[in-house]
């Protein structure tokens, strides 16, 4: 599993309880006074960190791209955690050659159709060796069906040191909903899109693609 930053340990009580063990309260000792000052400093630091995290998250969410379908947009926002910088499908469509595009779905989904020039990276079978020739500062766009799986892979890439990783908001569903092309395993244009399963197929709009699962 890919863990969150170490400072989150303060939220679980690892630091403050330890101070109670080292400096017992109620003794009126010099150590007790030192503890009181340390506890106050930690409380201030904790709330400052929480404020910064909340502010950054709110900024990220408020400035995020949007899907063409409002209801689908809300669904995507509910599914992802906003832990990886986002890029919208329209922004990618304007200049796709500026990015290295990777598909993080199952191989079956990828071979059915994928965004032009996208390479297979996988999700369950993710292998960083597929990126071995890619510099760590390369601009990378990851996508899946809606952005959930690609976000998880994006977290892994960022932890490995890749510095310009973007999650495609709404991913291939929003891509085809906006009328952008997809290609099959031979690079030929196709109307088919793998929708993961029947339930998720409703988010690909009728007429936007031929749905398979």
GROMACS .gro file of C-alpha atoms in nm:
model
  213
    1UNK     CA    1   0.000   0.000   0.000
    2UNK     CA    2   0.112   0.358  -0.063
    3UNK     CA    3   0.105   0.552   0.262
    4UNK     CA    4   0.017   0.915   0.318
    5UNK     CA    5   0.278   1.166   0.442
    6UNK     CA    6   0.434   1.086   0.776
    7UNK     CA    7   0.300   1.401   0.941
    8UNK     CA    8  -0.044   1.241   0.941
    9UNK     CA    9   0.078   1.040   1.239
   10UNK     CA   10  -0.012   1.343   1.451
   11UNK     CA   11  -0.376   1.277   1.369
   12UNK     CA   12  -0.358   0.926   1.514
   13UNK     CA   13  -0.214   1.037   1.845
   14UNK     CA   14   0.133   0.890   1.808
   15UNK     CA   15   0.314   1.205   1.917
   16UNK     CA   16   0.105   1.364   2.193
   17UNK     CA   17   0.043   1.044   2.396
   18UNK     CA   18   0.416   0.981   2.392
   19UNK     CA   19   0.471   1.317   2.563
   20UNK     CA   20   0.235   1.218   2.844
   21UNK     CA   21   0.454   0.916   2.910
   22UNK     CA   22   0.774   1.116   2.914
   23UNK     CA   23   0.638   1.410   3.116
   24UNK     CA   24   0.359   1.314   3.358
   25UNK     CA   25   0.120   1.595   3.442
   26UNK     CA   26   0.026   1.737   3.778
   27UNK     CA   27   0.368   1.725   3.941
   28UNK     CA   28   0.434   2.098   3.933
   29UNK     CA   29   0.783   2.016   3.815
   30UNK     CA   30   0.995   2.193   3.559
   31UNK     CA   31   0.930   1.903   3.326
   32UNK     CA   32   0.557   1.967   3.358
   33UNK     CA   33   0.604   2.328   3.242
   34UNK     CA   34   0.818   2.213   2.951
   35UNK     CA   35   0.551   1.965   2.853
   36UNK     CA   36   0.277   2.229   2.859
   37UNK     CA   37   0.476   2.448   2.622
   38UNK     CA   38   0.555   2.157   2.393
   39UNK     CA   39   0.192   2.048   2.382
   40UNK     CA   40   0.078   2.397   2.292
   41UNK     CA   41   0.339   2.421   2.016
   42UNK     CA   42   0.233   2.083   1.876
   43UNK     CA   43  -0.133   2.183   1.882
   44UNK     CA   44  -0.055   2.502   1.690
   45UNK     CA   45   0.156   2.310   1.438
   46UNK     CA   46  -0.113   2.045   1.396
   47UNK     CA   47  -0.388   2.297   1.323
   48UNK     CA   48  -0.163   2.489   1.084
   49UNK     CA   49  -0.093   2.170   0.891
   50UNK     CA   50  -0.461   2.084   0.884
   51UNK     CA   51  -0.542   2.433   0.756
   52UNK     CA   52  -0.283   2.411   0.479
   53UNK     CA   53  -0.404   2.065   0.374
   54UNK     CA   54  -0.767   2.178   0.367
   55UNK     CA   55  -0.684   2.495   0.174
   56UNK     CA   56  -0.483   2.304  -0.084
   57UNK     CA   57  -0.756   2.044  -0.128
   58UNK     CA   58  -1.026   2.309  -0.163
   59UNK     CA   59  -0.818   2.495  -0.422
   60UNK     CA   60  -0.758   2.175  -0.616
   61UNK     CA   61  -1.128   2.083  -0.613
   62UNK     CA   62  -1.252   2.431  -0.700
   63UNK     CA   63  -1.011   2.463  -0.993
   64UNK     CA   64  -1.068   2.115  -1.130
   65UNK     CA   65  -1.180   2.036  -1.484
   66UNK     CA   66  -1.540   1.931  -1.547
   67UNK     CA   67  -1.707   1.658  -1.749
   68UNK     CA   68  -1.957   1.740  -2.022
   69UNK     CA   69  -2.231   1.550  -1.834
   70UNK     CA   70  -2.308   1.730  -1.505
   71UNK     CA   71  -2.435   1.418  -1.328
   72UNK     CA   72  -2.132   1.218  -1.440
   73UNK     CA   73  -1.910   1.505  -1.329
   74UNK     CA   74  -2.051   1.476  -0.977
   75UNK     CA   75  -2.003   1.100  -0.985
   76UNK     CA   76  -1.637   1.134  -1.081
   77UNK     CA   77  -1.577   1.393  -0.810
   78UNK     CA   78  -1.729   1.155  -0.557
   79UNK     CA   79  -1.510   0.862  -0.667
   80UNK     CA   80  -1.162   1.017  -0.673
   81UNK     CA   81  -0.956   1.163  -0.388
   82UNK     CA   82  -0.788   1.456  -0.571
   83UNK     CA   83  -0.444   1.329  -0.471
   84UNK     CA   84  -0.298   1.370  -0.821
   85UNK     CA   85  -0.304   1.690  -1.032
   86UNK     CA   86  -0.583   1.687  -1.288
   87UNK     CA   87  -0.605   1.760  -1.657
   88UNK     CA   88  -0.928   1.790  -1.851
   89UNK     CA   89  -1.011   1.600  -2.169
   90UNK     CA   90  -1.045   1.921  -2.368
   91UNK     CA   91  -0.704   2.042  -2.256
   92UNK     CA   92  -0.543   1.711  -2.351
   93UNK     CA   93  -0.724   1.705  -2.687
   94UNK     CA   94  -0.580   2.046  -2.777
   95UNK     CA   95  -0.220   1.928  -2.746
   96UNK     CA   96  -0.191   1.550  -2.696
   97UNK     CA   97   0.163   1.535  -2.834
   98UNK     CA   98   0.284   1.737  -2.536
   99UNK     CA   99   0.226   1.441  -2.303
  100UNK     CA  100   0.313   1.077  -2.261
  101UNK     CA  101  -0.030   0.914  -2.233
  102UNK     CA  102  -0.079   0.588  -2.046
  103UNK     CA  103  -0.384   0.364  -2.009
  104UNK     CA  104  -0.428   0.213  -1.661
  105UNK     CA  105  -0.722  -0.015  -1.736
  106UNK     CA  106  -0.725  -0.391  -1.797
  107UNK     CA  107  -0.550  -0.502  -2.113
  108UNK     CA  108  -0.882  -0.619  -2.256
  109UNK     CA  109  -1.020  -0.267  -2.213
  110UNK     CA  110  -0.711  -0.116  -2.374
  111UNK     CA  111  -0.721  -0.343  -2.680
  112UNK     CA  112  -1.091  -0.273  -2.733
  113UNK     CA  113  -1.006   0.094  -2.774
  114UNK     CA  114  -0.785   0.361  -2.626
  115UNK     CA  115  -0.692   0.724  -2.669
  116UNK     CA  116  -0.464   0.765  -2.974
  117UNK     CA  117  -0.092   0.723  -2.895
  118UNK     CA  118  -0.168   0.595  -2.544
  119UNK     CA  119   0.052   0.313  -2.419
  120UNK     CA  120  -0.063   0.035  -2.190
  121UNK     CA  121   0.047   0.068  -1.827
  122UNK     CA  122  -0.211  -0.143  -1.646
  123UNK     CA  123  -0.362  -0.138  -1.300
  124UNK     CA  124  -0.356  -0.479  -1.131
  125UNK     CA  125  -0.058  -0.574  -1.347
  126UNK     CA  126   0.111  -0.235  -1.319
  127UNK     CA  127   0.483  -0.264  -1.386
  128UNK     CA  128   0.713   0.036  -1.351
  129UNK     CA  129   0.947  -0.129  -1.602
  130UNK     CA  130   0.707  -0.006  -1.871
  131UNK     CA  131   0.836   0.343  -1.786
  132UNK     CA  132   1.206   0.256  -1.760
  133UNK     CA  133   1.311   0.476  -2.054
  134UNK     CA  134   1.101   0.773  -1.947
  135UNK     CA  135   1.278   1.061  -1.765
  136UNK     CA  136   1.133   1.142  -1.424
  137UNK     CA  137   1.042   1.497  -1.530
  138UNK     CA  138   0.840   1.385  -1.834
  139UNK     CA  139   0.481   1.514  -1.854
  140UNK     CA  140   0.261   1.207  -1.802
  141UNK     CA  141  -0.116   1.176  -1.842
  142UNK     CA  142  -0.288   0.872  -1.694
  143UNK     CA  143  -0.642   0.762  -1.762
  144UNK     CA  144  -0.884   0.474  -1.706
  145UNK     CA  145  -1.265   0.469  -1.737
  146UNK     CA  146  -1.343   0.766  -1.513
  147UNK     CA  147  -1.020   0.852  -1.327
  148UNK     CA  148  -1.025   0.630  -1.017
  149UNK     CA  149  -0.774   0.366  -1.121
  150UNK     CA  150  -0.550   0.617  -1.296
  151UNK     CA  151  -0.540   0.826  -0.978
  152UNK     CA  152  -0.413   0.525  -0.781
  153UNK     CA  153  -0.140   0.461  -1.036
  154UNK     CA  154  -0.061   0.832  -1.036
  155UNK     CA  155  -0.003   0.817  -0.660
  156UNK     CA  156   0.246   0.535  -0.716
  157UNK     CA  157   0.432   0.724  -0.989
  158UNK     CA  158   0.459   1.036  -0.777
  159UNK     CA  159   0.592   0.828  -0.488
  160UNK     CA  160   0.851   0.680  -0.726
  161UNK     CA  161   0.975   1.028  -0.816
  162UNK     CA  162   0.787   1.123  -1.133
  163UNK     CA  163   0.725   1.494  -1.100
  164UNK     CA  164   0.476   1.584  -1.374
  165UNK     CA  165   0.195   1.331  -1.345
  166UNK     CA  166  -0.165   1.420  -1.434
  167UNK     CA  167  -0.488   1.228  -1.394
  168UNK     CA  168  -0.733   1.268  -1.683
  169UNK     CA  169  -1.055   1.384  -1.521
  170UNK     CA  170  -1.349   1.180  -1.649
  171UNK     CA  171  -1.094   0.974  -1.844
  172UNK     CA  172  -1.198   0.782  -2.156
  173UNK     CA  173  -1.571   0.813  -2.079
  174UNK     CA  174  -1.561   1.193  -2.091
  175UNK     CA  175  -1.320   1.173  -2.386
  176UNK     CA  176  -1.570   0.991  -2.606
  177UNK     CA  177  -1.867   1.182  -2.464
  178UNK     CA  178  -1.705   1.496  -2.606
  179UNK     CA  179  -1.662   1.335  -2.946
  180UNK     CA  180  -1.288   1.268  -2.938
  181UNK     CA  181  -1.161   0.963  -3.129
  182UNK     CA  182  -1.038   0.629  -2.997
  183UNK     CA  183  -0.839   0.359  -3.176
  184UNK     CA  184  -0.821  -0.020  -3.152
  185UNK     CA  185  -0.516  -0.235  -3.085
  186UNK     CA  186  -0.403  -0.190  -3.445
  187UNK     CA  187  -0.427   0.187  -3.431
  188UNK     CA  188  -0.741   0.204  -3.644
  189UNK     CA  189  -1.030   0.432  -3.555
  190UNK     CA  190  -1.314   0.249  -3.384
  191UNK     CA  191  -1.648   0.336  -3.229
  192UNK     CA  192  -1.618   0.076  -2.956
  193UNK     CA  193  -1.542   0.160  -2.594
  194UNK     CA  194  -1.508  -0.090  -2.311
  195UNK     CA  195  -1.727   0.035  -2.027
  196UNK     CA  196  -1.586  -0.195  -1.756
  197UNK     CA  197  -1.928  -0.350  -1.691
  198UNK     CA  198  -2.297  -0.297  -1.764
  199UNK     CA  199  -2.355  -0.074  -1.461
  200UNK     CA  200  -2.082   0.173  -1.555
  201UNK     CA  201  -2.186   0.177  -1.920
  202UNK     CA  202  -2.459   0.430  -1.843
  203UNK     CA  203  -2.195   0.702  -1.811
  204UNK     CA  204  -2.103   0.671  -2.178
  205UNK     CA  205  -2.373   0.870  -2.350
  206UNK     CA  206  -2.591   0.705  -2.611
  207UNK     CA  207  -2.449   0.767  -2.957
  208UNK     CA  208  -2.106   0.859  -2.824
  209UNK     CA  209  -1.968   0.507  -2.871
  210UNK     CA  210  -2.059   0.145  -2.916
  211UNK     CA  211  -2.048   0.005  -2.563
  212UNK     CA  212  -1.892  -0.330  -2.485
  213UNK     CA  213  -1.812  -0.496  -2.152
   0.00000   0.00000   0.00000
